[in-house]
Amino acid sequence: MESQKKEILKSLKDGNKLTQIDAFELFKCWRLAARIKNLRDDGHQIHTEIVTLPNKKRIAYYSLIKEAPHEMASIT
């Protein structure tokens, strides 16, 4: 779980928007929403965009708004 969280955060930092399908294909993560909650609990600001497809199904896209302050400090 911890390594998935790090991989997801890195992808979001790189400017990618992630969906559940992306998370499974890239990181073998079945529970992206749970990992996003973990990242939010760590202080990261993550935006959720819900898109309704033509078939009426909905998909969540996650993107990073702002890193947690302690993460930014460890980079510099």
Short mmCIF file of C-alpha atoms in Angstrom, two decimals:
data_model
loop_
_atom_site.label_atom_id
_atom_site.label_comp_id
_atom_site.label_asym_id
_atom_site.label_seq_id
_atom_site.Cartn_x
_atom_site.Cartn_y
_atom_site.Cartn_z
CA MET A 1 0.00 0.00 0.00
CA GLU A 2 2.76 2.46 0.93
CA SER A 3 4.61 1.91 -2.36
CA GLN A 4 1.37 2.34 -4.33
CA LYS A 5 0.75 5.58 -2.49
CA LYS A 6 4.24 6.83 -3.41
CA GLU A 7 3.83 5.82 -7.06
CA ILE A 8 0.43 7.51 -7.28
CA LEU A 9 1.76 10.69 -5.66
CA LYS A 10 4.71 10.78 -8.08
CA SER A 11 2.36 10.41 -11.04
CA LEU A 12 0.13 13.20 -9.73
CA LYS A 13 3.21 15.40 -9.12
CA ASP A 14 4.20 14.81 -12.75
CA GLY A 15 0.91 16.47 -13.72
CA ASN A 16 -1.05 13.36 -14.63
CA LYS A 17 -4.76 12.93 -14.00
CA LEU A 18 -5.55 9.42 -12.80
CA THR A 19 -8.63 7.23 -13.01
CA GLN A 20 -9.22 3.86 -11.38
CA ILE A 21 -8.40 2.16 -14.69
CA ASP A 22 -5.10 4.09 -14.92
CA ALA A 23 -4.22 3.13 -11.34
CA PHE A 24 -4.82 -0.54 -12.00
CA GLU A 25 -2.91 -0.57 -15.29
CA LEU A 26 0.04 1.46 -13.98
CA PHE A 27 0.30 0.41 -10.33
CA LYS A 28 -1.92 -2.70 -9.96
CA CYS A 29 -3.98 -0.64 -7.50
CA TRP A 30 -7.59 -1.83 -7.12
CA ARG A 31 -8.57 0.89 -4.63
CA LEU A 32 -7.46 4.27 -5.99
CA ALA A 33 -10.08 6.16 -3.96
CA ALA A 34 -8.63 4.69 -0.75
CA ARG A 35 -5.07 5.68 -1.75
CA ILE A 36 -6.32 9.19 -2.61
CA LYS A 37 -7.89 9.38 0.86
CA ASN A 38 -4.56 8.33 2.39
CA LEU A 39 -2.79 11.09 0.43
CA ARG A 40 -5.39 13.64 1.51
CA ASP A 41 -4.98 12.50 5.12
CA ASP A 42 -1.24 13.18 4.66
CA GLY A 43 -2.11 16.78 3.76
CA HIS A 44 -2.04 16.70 -0.04
CA GLN A 45 -4.74 18.72 -1.83
CA ILE A 46 -6.21 16.53 -4.57
CA HIS A 47 -9.03 17.56 -6.88
CA THR A 48 -11.70 15.07 -7.94
CA GLU A 49 -13.43 15.69 -11.26
CA ILE A 50 -16.47 13.50 -11.94
CA VAL A 51 -17.18 13.02 -15.65
CA THR A 52 -20.40 11.46 -16.94
CA LEU A 53 -19.85 9.38 -20.05
CA PRO A 54 -22.36 9.10 -22.92
CA ASN A 55 -23.50 5.74 -21.49
CA LYS A 56 -24.36 7.56 -18.20
CA LYS A 57 -21.51 5.90 -16.28
CA ARG A 58 -19.38 8.23 -14.18
CA ILE A 59 -15.60 8.30 -13.86
CA ALA A 60 -13.52 10.13 -11.26
CA TYR A 61 -10.34 11.86 -12.42
CA TYR A 62 -7.88 12.80 -9.67
CA SER A 63 -5.27 15.55 -9.98
CA LEU A 64 -2.87 17.18 -7.54
CA ILE A 65 -3.62 20.77 -6.57
CA LYS A 66 -0.94 21.22 -3.91
CA GLU A 67 1.51 18.96 -2.12
CA ALA A 68 1.52 18.61 1.63
CA PRO A 69 3.88 21.16 3.24
CA HIS A 70 6.16 18.47 4.68
CA GLU A 71 6.55 16.87 1.22
CA MET A 72 7.58 20.17 -0.36
CA ALA A 73 10.14 20.77 2.39
CA SER A 74 11.74 17.37 1.89
CA ILE A 75 12.28 18.07 -1.82
CA THR A 76 14.27 21.27 -1.30
#
